[in-house]
CSV table of C-alpha atoms and ligand atoms in Angstrom, one decimal:
chain,number,residue,atom,x,y,z
X,1,MET,CA,43.4,20.3,-228.8
X,2,SER,CA,44.2,23.7,-227.4
X,3,ARG,CA,47.8,24.7,-226.8
X,4,GLN,CA,47.3,24.6,-223.2
X,5,ARG,CA,46.1,21.0,-223.2
X,6,ARG,CA,49.1,19.9,-225.3
X,7,LEU,CA,51.5,21.6,-222.9
X,8,LEU,CA,49.9,20.1,-219.9
X,9,ALA,CA,49.8,16.7,-221.4
X,10,ARG,CA,53.6,17.0,-222.3
X,11,GLU,CA,54.6,17.8,-218.7
X,12,ALA,CA,52.3,15.3,-217.2
X,13,ALA,CA,54.4,12.5,-218.4
X,14,HIS,CA,57.2,13.7,-216.1
X,15,LEU,CA,55.8,16.2,-213.5
X,16,ALA,CA,55.6,14.8,-209.9
X,17,PRO,CA,52.2,15.0,-208.4
X,18,GLY,CA,51.6,17.4,-205.4
X,19,ALA,CA,50.6,20.6,-207.2
X,20,SER,CA,48.3,23.1,-205.2
X,21,GLU,CA,44.6,22.6,-205.4
X,22,GLU,CA,44.6,25.8,-207.6
X,23,ALA,CA,46.9,24.6,-210.2
X,24,ALA,CA,45.5,21.0,-210.2
X,25,LEU,CA,41.9,22.4,-210.6
X,26,GLY,CA,42.8,25.3,-212.8
X,27,GLN,CA,44.7,23.4,-215.5
X,28,ARG,CA,46.0,26.7,-217.0
X,29,VAL,CA,49.2,27.5,-218.7
X,30,PHE,CA,50.0,31.2,-218.2
X,31,VAL,CA,52.3,32.9,-220.5
X,32,ALA,CA,52.2,36.6,-219.6
X,33,GLY,CA,51.1,39.1,-217.0
X,34,SER,CA,50.7,42.7,-217.0
X,35,GLY,CA,49.2,44.8,-214.2
X,36,SER,CA,46.1,42.9,-212.9
X,37,THR,CA,45.8,40.8,-216.0
X,38,LEU,CA,47.1,37.4,-216.9
X,39,THR,CA,47.0,35.8,-220.5
X,40,ASP,CA,47.2,32.0,-221.0
X,41,ALA,CA,48.7,30.1,-223.8
X,42,ASP,CA,45.4,30.1,-225.8
X,43,GLY,CA,45.2,33.9,-225.6
X,44,ASN,CA,42.4,33.9,-222.9
X,45,ARG,CA,42.7,36.8,-220.4
X,46,TYR,CA,42.1,36.7,-216.6
X,47,LEU,CA,41.8,39.4,-214.0
X,48,ASP,CA,44.3,38.1,-211.3
X,49,PHE,CA,42.5,38.6,-207.9
X,50,ALA,CA,45.0,36.2,-206.4
X,51,ALA,CA,47.9,38.7,-207.2
X,52,GLY,CA,50.1,35.8,-208.3
X,53,THR,CA,50.1,34.2,-204.8
X,54,LEU,CA,49.8,37.5,-202.8
X,55,THR,CA,53.1,38.4,-204.5
X,56,GLN,CA,52.1,40.9,-207.2
X,57,SER,CA,51.1,43.8,-204.9
X,58,ILE,CA,52.0,46.2,-207.7
X,59,GLY,CA,50.7,43.9,-210.4
X,60,HIS,CA,52.5,41.7,-212.9
X,61,CYS,CA,55.6,42.9,-214.7
X,62,HIS,CA,55.6,46.3,-213.4
X,63,PRO,CA,57.9,48.3,-215.8
X,64,GLU,CA,60.2,49.7,-213.1
X,65,VAL,CA,60.7,46.2,-211.6
X,66,VAL,CA,61.3,44.8,-215.1
X,67,THR,CA,64.0,47.4,-215.9
X,68,ALA,CA,65.6,47.0,-212.4
X,69,LEU,CA,65.8,43.2,-212.9
X,70,ALA,CA,67.0,43.5,-216.5
X,71,ASP,CA,69.8,46.1,-215.5
X,72,GLN,CA,70.8,43.8,-212.6
X,73,ALA,CA,70.7,40.7,-214.7
X,74,GLY,CA,73.3,42.3,-217.0
X,75,ARG,CA,75.5,43.4,-214.0
X,76,LEU,CA,75.8,40.8,-211.1
X,77,TRP,CA,73.9,37.7,-209.9
X,78,ASN,CA,75.6,36.2,-207.0
X,79,VAL,CA,78.4,37.0,-204.6
X,80,HIS,CA,77.2,35.0,-201.7
X,81,ASP,CA,76.0,37.5,-199.0
X,82,SER,CA,78.8,40.1,-199.7
X,83,ALA,CA,77.6,43.7,-199.8
X,84,THR,CA,76.2,45.0,-203.1
X,85,ALA,CA,75.4,48.5,-204.3
X,86,ASP,CA,71.7,48.3,-203.7
X,87,ARG,CA,71.6,46.5,-200.3
X,88,ALA,CA,72.4,49.7,-198.2
X,89,ALA,CA,69.5,51.4,-200.1
X,90,LEU,CA,67.2,48.5,-199.3
X,91,CYS,CA,68.2,48.6,-195.7
X,92,GLU,CA,67.5,52.3,-195.4
X,93,LEU,CA,64.2,52.0,-197.3
X,94,LEU,CA,62.9,49.3,-195.0
X,95,ALA,CA,63.9,51.3,-192.1
X,96,THR,CA,61.5,54.0,-193.2
X,97,LEU,CA,58.7,51.6,-193.9
X,98,LEU,CA,58.8,49.5,-190.9
X,99,PRO,CA,58.2,50.6,-187.2
X,100,ALA,CA,61.4,52.4,-185.9
X,101,GLU,CA,62.3,49.7,-183.3
X,102,LEU,CA,62.5,47.1,-186.2
X,103,ASP,CA,65.8,48.5,-187.6
X,104,THR,CA,67.9,45.4,-188.3
X,105,TYR,CA,67.5,43.1,-191.3
X,106,ALA,CA,68.6,39.8,-192.8
X,107,PHE,CA,67.8,38.7,-196.2
X,108,PHE,CA,66.6,35.3,-197.5
X,109,THR,CA,64.6,33.9,-200.4
X,110,THR,CA,61.4,32.1,-199.4
X,111,GLY,CA,58.7,32.3,-196.6
X,112,ALA,CA,59.7,29.0,-195.2
X,113,GLU,CA,63.4,29.9,-195.2
X,114,VAL,CA,62.8,33.0,-193.2
X,115,VAL,CA,60.7,31.2,-190.7
X,116,GLU,CA,63.6,28.8,-190.2
X,117,ALA,CA,65.9,31.8,-189.8
X,118,ALA,CA,63.6,33.2,-187.1
X,119,LEU,CA,63.4,29.8,-185.2
X,120,ARG,CA,67.2,29.8,-185.3
X,121,VAL,CA,67.2,33.2,-183.8
X,122,VAL,CA,64.8,32.3,-181.1
X,123,ALA,CA,66.7,29.1,-180.3
X,124,ALA,CA,69.9,31.1,-179.9
X,125,VAL,CA,68.6,33.9,-177.7
X,126,ALA,CA,66.3,31.7,-175.5
X,127,ALA,CA,67.2,31.4,-171.9
X,128,PRO,CA,68.2,27.9,-170.8
X,129,GLY,CA,65.2,25.7,-170.3
X,130,ARG,CA,63.1,27.8,-172.6
X,131,ASN,CA,63.2,25.2,-175.4
X,132,ARG,CA,59.7,25.4,-176.9
X,133,VAL,CA,57.8,27.7,-179.1
X,134,GLY,CA,54.1,28.6,-179.2
X,135,ALA,CA,52.1,28.8,-182.3
X,136,LEU,CA,48.4,29.1,-183.1
X,137,ARG,CA,45.9,26.6,-184.3
X,138,HIS,CA,45.2,27.2,-188.1
X,139,GLY,CA,48.4,29.0,-188.6
X,140,PHE,CA,50.5,28.3,-191.7
X,141,HIS,CA,54.2,28.9,-191.8
X,142,GLY,CA,55.5,26.9,-194.7
X,143,LYS,CA,56.6,23.3,-195.5
X,144,THR,CA,60.2,23.0,-194.1
X,145,LEU,CA,60.5,20.9,-191.0
X,146,GLY,CA,60.8,23.8,-188.5
X,147,ALA,CA,57.8,25.6,-190.1
X,148,ARG,CA,55.8,22.3,-190.2
X,149,MET,CA,56.5,22.0,-186.4
X,150,LEU,CA,54.3,25.1,-186.0
X,151,VAL,CA,51.6,23.9,-188.3
X,152,HIS,CA,49.2,21.5,-186.8
X,153,TRP,CA,46.7,21.0,-189.5
X,154,ASP,CA,46.9,18.6,-192.5
X,155,ILE,CA,48.5,20.5,-195.4
X,156,GLY,CA,48.4,17.6,-197.8
X,157,HIS,CA,50.8,15.5,-195.8
X,158,GLN,CA,50.8,14.3,-192.3
X,159,SER,CA,51.1,17.2,-189.8
X,160,PHE,CA,54.3,17.1,-187.7
X,161,ALA,CA,53.6,18.6,-184.3
X,162,GLY,CA,57.1,18.6,-182.9
X,163,ASN,CA,58.2,20.9,-180.1
X,164,SER,CA,55.6,23.5,-180.4
X,165,ILE,CA,52.7,24.3,-178.1
X,166,LEU,CA,49.2,25.4,-179.6
X,167,GLY,CA,47.0,28.2,-178.6
X,168,TYR,CA,43.5,29.0,-179.9
X,169,SER,CA,43.3,31.2,-183.0
X,170,PRO,CA,40.3,33.8,-183.2
X,171,TYR,CA,38.3,31.6,-185.6
X,172,CYS,CA,35.0,33.2,-184.5
X,173,TYR,CA,32.9,31.6,-187.4
X,174,ARG,CA,33.9,28.2,-186.2
X,175,CYS,CA,34.6,29.0,-182.5
X,176,PRO,CA,36.1,25.8,-180.9
X,177,LEU,CA,34.7,27.0,-177.5
X,178,GLY,CA,31.3,27.3,-179.1
X,179,LEU,CA,31.0,31.0,-178.0
X,180,ARG,CA,30.0,34.2,-179.8
X,181,TYR,CA,31.9,37.5,-180.0
X,182,PRO,CA,31.6,39.9,-178.1
X,183,SER,CA,29.8,38.1,-175.3
X,184,CYS,CA,32.8,35.6,-175.3
X,185,GLU,CA,35.0,38.4,-174.0
X,186,THR,CA,37.7,36.8,-176.2
X,187,ARG,CA,38.0,33.7,-174.1
X,188,CYS,CA,40.2,32.1,-176.7
X,189,ALA,CA,42.8,34.7,-176.0
X,190,ASP,CA,42.5,34.1,-172.2
X,191,LEU,CA,43.2,30.5,-172.8
X,192,VAL,CA,46.4,31.4,-174.8
X,193,VAL,CA,47.4,33.7,-171.9
X,194,ARG,CA,47.0,30.9,-169.4
X,195,HIS,CA,49.1,28.7,-171.6
X,196,ILE,CA,51.9,31.4,-171.7
X,197,ALA,CA,51.7,31.7,-167.9
X,198,ASP,CA,51.6,28.0,-167.3
X,199,LYS,CA,54.5,27.0,-169.6
X,200,PRO,CA,57.7,28.7,-168.7
X,201,GLN,CA,59.5,26.7,-171.3
X,202,VAL,CA,58.0,28.8,-174.0
X,203,SER,CA,60.5,31.2,-175.7
X,204,ALA,CA,58.5,32.7,-178.5
X,205,LEU,CA,55.1,32.9,-180.0
X,206,ILE,CA,55.2,32.6,-183.8
X,207,PHE,CA,51.9,33.8,-185.3
X,208,GLU,CA,50.2,35.2,-188.2
X,209,PRO,CA,48.5,38.4,-187.1
X,210,VAL,CA,45.6,37.7,-189.5
X,211,LEU,CA,45.8,34.0,-190.5
X,212,GLY,CA,45.8,33.9,-194.2
X,213,ALA,CA,46.1,30.3,-195.6
X,214,ALA,CA,43.4,29.1,-193.0
X,215,GLY,CA,40.9,31.5,-194.6
X,216,VAL,CA,41.8,35.2,-193.6
X,217,ILE,CA,40.9,34.7,-189.9
X,218,VAL,CA,40.8,38.3,-188.7
X,219,PRO,CA,41.2,38.8,-184.9
X,220,PRO,CA,38.4,40.6,-183.0
X,221,PRO,CA,39.4,43.7,-181.0
X,222,GLY,CA,41.0,42.5,-177.8
X,223,TYR,CA,42.4,39.3,-178.8
X,224,TRP,CA,46.0,40.5,-179.6
X,225,ASP,CA,46.0,43.1,-176.8
X,226,LYS,CA,45.7,40.4,-174.2
X,227,ILE,CA,48.2,37.9,-175.8
X,228,ALA,CA,50.8,40.6,-176.6
X,229,ARG,CA,50.7,41.9,-173.0
X,230,ALA,CA,51.0,38.3,-171.6
X,231,CYS,CA,54.1,37.6,-173.9
X,232,ARG,CA,55.8,40.8,-172.9
X,233,ASP,CA,55.2,40.1,-169.1
X,234,SER,CA,56.6,36.5,-169.5
X,235,GLY,CA,59.5,37.4,-171.7
X,236,VAL,CA,58.1,35.5,-174.6
X,237,LEU,CA,59.3,36.9,-177.9
X,238,LEU,CA,56.6,38.0,-180.3
X,239,VAL,CA,57.5,36.7,-183.7
X,240,ALA,CA,55.0,37.9,-186.4
X,241,ASP,CA,54.9,35.9,-189.7
X,242,GLU,CA,53.8,38.5,-192.1
X,243,VAL,CA,54.9,36.6,-195.1
X,244,ALA,CA,51.4,36.8,-196.4
X,245,THR,CA,50.3,40.2,-194.9
X,246,GLY,CA,53.5,42.2,-194.8
X,247,GLY,CA,54.1,44.9,-197.4
X,248,GLY,CA,50.8,46.8,-197.2
X,249,ARG,CA,48.2,44.1,-197.8
X,250,THR,CA,46.1,45.0,-194.8
X,251,GLY,CA,46.4,48.9,-195.5
X,252,ALA,CA,49.4,49.3,-193.2
X,253,PHE,CA,52.8,48.2,-194.1
X,254,LEU,CA,52.6,45.5,-191.3
X,255,ALA,CA,49.4,43.9,-190.2
X,256,CYS,CA,50.8,44.1,-186.8
X,257,SER,CA,50.7,47.9,-186.9
X,258,TRP,CA,47.0,47.7,-188.1
X,259,LEU,CA,46.3,45.6,-185.1
X,260,GLY,CA,48.4,47.4,-182.5
X,261,ILE,CA,50.9,44.5,-182.0
X,262,GLU,CA,54.6,45.5,-181.3
X,263,PRO,CA,56.5,42.4,-182.4
X,264,ASP,CA,60.2,41.6,-181.7
X,265,LEU,CA,60.8,39.9,-185.1
X,266,VAL,CA,58.8,40.2,-188.3
X,267,LEU,CA,59.0,37.9,-191.3
X,268,LEU,CA,58.2,39.3,-194.8
X,269,ALA,CA,58.3,37.8,-198.2
X,270,LYS,CA,55.4,37.5,-200.6
X,271,GLY,CA,54.6,41.1,-201.3
X,272,LEU,CA,58.1,42.5,-201.3
X,273,ALA,CA,59.7,41.7,-204.6
X,274,SER,CA,56.8,41.4,-207.2
X,275,GLY,CA,57.2,37.6,-207.2
X,276,PHE,CA,60.9,37.3,-207.4
X,277,PRO,CA,62.1,34.9,-204.4
X,278,PHE,CA,62.9,37.3,-201.6
X,279,ALA,CA,62.3,37.4,-197.9
X,280,VAL,CA,63.4,39.6,-195.0
X,281,LEU,CA,63.8,38.9,-191.4
X,282,ALA,CA,63.3,42.3,-189.5
X,283,GLY,CA,63.9,42.6,-185.9
X,284,ARG,CA,64.8,44.8,-182.9
X,285,SER,CA,68.5,45.4,-182.7
X,286,GLN,CA,68.8,43.9,-179.2
X,287,VAL,CA,67.5,40.6,-180.5
X,288,LEU,CA,69.3,40.4,-183.8
X,289,ARG,CA,72.6,42.1,-182.7
X,290,GLY,CA,73.0,40.3,-179.4
X,291,PRO,CA,76.0,38.0,-179.2
X,292,GLU,CA,73.7,34.9,-179.0
X,293,GLY,CA,71.7,35.8,-182.1
X,294,ALA,CA,74.6,37.0,-184.3
X,295,ALA,CA,76.7,33.9,-184.7
X,296,ALA,CA,79.0,34.1,-187.9
X,297,GLY,CA,77.2,32.7,-190.9
X,298,SER,CA,73.8,32.5,-189.2
X,299,THR,CA,72.1,34.9,-191.7
X,300,ALA,CA,74.0,33.7,-194.8
X,301,SER,CA,72.7,31.2,-197.4
X,302,THR,CA,73.5,30.6,-201.1
X,303,PHE,CA,70.7,32.6,-202.5
X,304,GLY,CA,69.6,34.8,-199.5
X,305,GLY,CA,69.8,38.4,-200.3
X,306,ASN,CA,71.1,37.8,-203.9
X,307,PRO,CA,71.5,41.0,-206.1
X,308,LEU,CA,68.5,40.1,-208.3
X,309,GLY,CA,66.2,39.8,-205.3
X,310,ILE,CA,67.5,43.0,-203.8
X,311,ALA,CA,67.0,44.8,-207.0
X,312,ALA,CA,63.4,43.4,-207.4
X,313,ALA,CA,62.6,44.3,-203.7
X,314,LEU,CA,64.1,47.8,-204.0
X,315,ALA,CA,62.2,48.6,-207.1
X,316,THR,CA,58.9,47.1,-205.8
X,317,LEU,CA,59.1,48.9,-202.4
X,318,THR,CA,60.1,52.2,-204.1
X,319,VAL,CA,57.1,52.1,-206.2
X,320,ILE,CA,54.9,51.2,-203.3
X,321,ASP,CA,56.4,54.1,-201.2
X,322,ARG,CA,56.6,56.7,-204.0
X,323,ASP,CA,53.2,56.1,-205.4
X,324,GLY,CA,51.5,56.0,-202.1
X,325,LEU,CA,50.0,52.5,-203.0
X,326,ILE,CA,49.3,51.4,-199.5
X,327,ALA,CA,47.1,54.4,-199.0
X,328,ARG,CA,45.0,53.0,-202.0
X,329,VAL,CA,44.3,49.9,-200.1
X,330,PRO,CA,41.5,51.0,-197.7
X,331,GLY,CA,39.4,52.6,-200.4
X,332,LEU,CA,39.6,49.5,-202.7
X,333,ALA,CA,39.0,47.3,-199.7
X,334,ALA,CA,35.9,49.3,-198.7
X,335,ALA,CA,34.5,48.9,-202.3
X,336,MET,CA,35.3,45.3,-202.4
X,337,ARG,CA,33.9,44.6,-198.9
X,338,ALA,CA,30.5,46.3,-200.2
X,339,GLY,CA,30.4,44.2,-203.3
X,340,LEU,CA,31.2,41.0,-201.4
X,341,ASP,CA,28.7,41.8,-198.8
X,342,ASP,CA,26.1,42.1,-201.6
X,343,LEU,CA,27.2,38.7,-202.9
X,344,HIS,CA,26.9,37.3,-199.5
X,345,GLU,CA,23.2,38.5,-199.3
X,346,ARG,CA,22.4,36.9,-202.7
X,347,HIS,CA,24.4,33.6,-202.6
X,348,PRO,CA,23.7,31.4,-199.6
X,349,MET,CA,26.7,29.2,-200.3
X,350,ILE,CA,28.8,32.1,-198.9
X,351,GLY,CA,28.7,31.6,-195.2
X,352,GLU,CA,30.9,34.4,-194.3
X,353,VAL,CA,32.9,37.2,-195.8
X,354,ARG,CA,36.1,38.1,-193.9
X,355,GLY,CA,38.5,40.8,-194.8
X,356,ALA,CA,41.8,42.6,-193.7
X,357,GLY,CA,42.5,45.4,-196.1
X,358,LEU,CA,42.7,43.8,-199.6
X,359,LEU,CA,42.8,40.3,-198.3
X,360,PHE,CA,39.4,38.5,-198.3
X,361,GLY,CA,38.3,35.1,-197.3
X,362,LEU,CA,35.0,33.5,-198.3
X,363,GLU,CA,33.7,30.6,-196.3
X,364,ILE,CA,31.9,28.3,-198.9
X,365,VAL,CA,29.4,26.1,-197.0
X,366,HIS,CA,26.6,23.7,-197.8
X,367,ASP,CA,24.2,25.8,-195.8
X,368,ARG,CA,24.3,28.6,-193.4
X,369,ASP,CA,22.7,26.9,-190.5
X,370,SER,CA,25.1,23.8,-190.3
X,371,ARG,CA,28.1,25.9,-191.7
X,372,GLN,CA,29.3,22.5,-193.1
X,373,PRO,CA,32.3,23.3,-195.3
X,374,ALA,CA,31.8,22.7,-199.0
X,375,PRO,CA,35.2,22.3,-200.6
X,376,GLU,CA,33.7,20.7,-203.8
X,377,LEU,CA,31.5,23.8,-204.3
X,378,ALA,CA,34.5,26.1,-203.7
X,379,GLY,CA,36.4,24.2,-206.3
X,380,GLN,CA,33.4,24.6,-208.7
X,381,VAL,CA,33.4,28.4,-208.1
X,382,TYR,CA,37.0,28.6,-208.6
X,383,ARG,CA,36.9,26.8,-211.9
X,384,ALA,CA,33.9,28.7,-213.1
X,385,GLY,CA,35.6,31.9,-212.3
X,386,LEU,CA,38.7,30.9,-214.3
X,387,ASP,CA,36.4,29.9,-217.2
X,388,LEU,CA,34.8,33.3,-217.1
X,389,GLY,CA,38.2,35.2,-216.8
X,390,LEU,CA,38.7,35.6,-213.1
X,391,ARG,CA,41.6,34.0,-211.2
X,392,THR,CA,41.0,33.7,-207.4
X,393,ALA,CA,42.9,31.6,-204.8
X,394,MET,CA,41.4,28.7,-203.0
X,395,GLY,CA,42.2,26.0,-200.4
X,396,GLY,CA,39.7,23.6,-199.0
X,397,HIS,CA,36.3,25.3,-198.6
X,398,ILE,CA,37.9,28.8,-198.5
X,399,LEU,CA,38.0,31.1,-201.5
X,400,ARG,CA,40.6,33.9,-201.1
X,401,LEU,CA,40.6,37.3,-203.0
X,402,ALA,CA,43.6,39.6,-202.9
X,403,PRO,CA,43.9,41.8,-206.1
X,404,PRO,CA,47.0,44.1,-206.5
X,405,PHE,CA,47.0,47.4,-204.9
X,406,THR,CA,47.2,49.0,-208.3
X,407,THR,CA,43.8,47.4,-209.4
X,408,THR,CA,41.4,50.0,-210.8
X,409,ALA,CA,37.9,50.6,-209.7
X,410,ASP,CA,36.7,49.2,-213.1
X,411,GLU,CA,38.7,46.1,-212.7
X,412,LEU,CA,37.3,45.6,-209.2
X,413,ASP,CA,33.8,45.9,-210.4
X,414,GLU,CA,34.5,43.5,-213.2
X,415,GLY,CA,36.1,40.9,-210.9
X,416,LEU,CA,33.1,41.1,-208.5
X,417,ARG,CA,30.7,40.8,-211.5
X,418,LEU,CA,32.6,37.6,-212.8
X,419,LEU,CA,32.5,36.2,-209.3
X,420,ASP,CA,28.7,36.8,-209.1
X,421,ARG,CA,28.3,34.9,-212.4
X,422,ALA,CA,30.6,32.0,-211.2
X,423,LEU,CA,28.5,31.7,-208.0
X,424,SER,CA,25.4,31.7,-210.0
X,425,LEU,CA,26.5,29.1,-212.5
X,426,VAL,CA,27.4,26.7,-209.7
X,427,GLU,CA,24.1,27.3,-207.9
X,428,ALA,CA,22.3,26.5,-211.1
X,429,GLY,CA,24.2,23.3,-211.3
X,430,GLY,CA,25.9,24.4,-214.5
X,431,ARG,CA,29.4,23.3,-213.2
N,501,PLP,C1,52.1,33.1,-193.4
N,501,PLP,C2,53.0,32.3,-194.2
N,501,PLP,N1,54.2,31.9,-193.8
N,501,PLP,C3,55.1,31.2,-194.5
N,501,PLP,C4,54.7,30.6,-195.8
N,501,PLP,C5,55.7,29.9,-196.5
N,501,PLP,O1,56.1,30.7,-197.6
N,501,PLP,P1,56.9,29.9,-198.8
N,501,PLP,O2,55.8,29.2,-199.7
N,501,PLP,O3,57.5,31.0,-199.6
N,501,PLP,O4,57.8,28.9,-198.3
N,501,PLP,C6,53.5,31.1,-196.3
N,501,PLP,C7,53.1,30.6,-197.7
N,501,PLP,O5,52.0,30.7,-198.1
N,501,PLP,C8,52.6,31.8,-195.5
N,501,PLP,O6,51.4,32.2,-196.0
C-alpha cells in the first residue's frame, strides 16, 4: 500500500466528513511545496494550477516568506491586537498598493471573518431603517452565519437566506433572463438597479466583482457601471469581497480597479500572505473612522493581525510589489487564454472558458447545445489531471485554474498539455 493510502486510512478512522470535493476526490497527501510545484507523500510531483486555494500567488514556500516567518516565529507570536514592529510597515505598503481613498485598515485571519467584520461595520454605520444588505445570486462569501446570509446557493448545507436581498449576477452563459449579451443591454444590471431603488432598507451591496467560486463569472462591460452608480445615488455602500480576487489575481491589485468600481470597503485574504491565515478590511476613512464604525474592540480578535500573519503578509506583498509580479499577470493570462481556447475548440465537454487575469473557469457540460452541467465529468478530469501531475480546482461542474503569478512559460505550457491529456483520457472513457 502506498504511504498516501496508509496515511489516509489512519486519519479516516477519526476525521469528520465534510471535506471539499477537491480533497475528497483527490485523495492526496501533500508533503512539500516549492514555487508552482507540490510533492506528495509517495514522491509524485504536481504543477499546482490552483495555487493552494488561490493563496500561493508567489508560489509555495517563497524563500523570503519562509525567512520572514521563521524570524518572526523566534521573536513574537501573539500580543492580542497591540502594535508590533511590522504593522506600521504593512499599513504603509497597503496604502501604496490600494487606491488612495482606501487608506484605513483592520486585520483579521480568514475570508469569512473579514466578511463578518464588514457586516458589523455596515450595521454600525447604516442609517435607521436601513437594516438589510444586498448580495448577488451565485456569490460566495464564506460559511459563518453572517456570510451564509449572503449566499443563496447550496454550499453543501442548507442555504440560509436571512436578511439579505438578492440581485442578478452577470452569468451570461446561463442567463436567468434567457437573453444574450450585448443585445440584452445588461438587463440583469437594470433589475439590480431597480431593486436598489425600490428597497430603501438596503444599506450596502456586498459583492464579488468577479464571482469566483460560482465559476469565474466575469461581468460584461456596463454591468458594474450601472449598479455602482445606482448604489452611489442611493447611499448604498459598495462592499467588494475581494477575498479571492484581491492581491493582483486579475492583473490589477483589485479586481474593482480592473472593472472601474470604486468601493467603500474591500475585503482581502487569500492572496495576501502566501497561505498563512490573514485578512484585511480596507476602507475609506470616513466609513471606518466615523464614530459609529469605530466602537472600541470592533476590529480586535484573538488571532486577527497576529505578528506571524503580519510578517507573512508583509513579505508576500513586498515580493509582489518589488518584483513587479502583478505586471506578469496579463502576459501569462493571454498565453493561458490562447491555450484554453485551443482546448475549447478540441474538447466539446468544455462549454465555455471564462477568465479574469490568471483566474479561469471552465464550464464542463454534457453537450454544448443543452449546456447541461456535467459535474461527474468535471470530477473525472480533475482526478485524471492529478494522476498526470496537474492540480486544478473544482466545484460542481466548474474546473478552475489559477496558477501562481511566478509560473514560468514552460510550466504554463506543461500544465495546459497535462489538462489536454486529462480531457482526452476522460473523453476516451479511460476514467
Ligand atoms: C469571495 C470569497 N469570500 C469569502 C470566502 C471565505 O473565505 P474563508 O474560506 O477564508 O473563510 C471565500 C472562500 O473561498 C471567497 O472565495
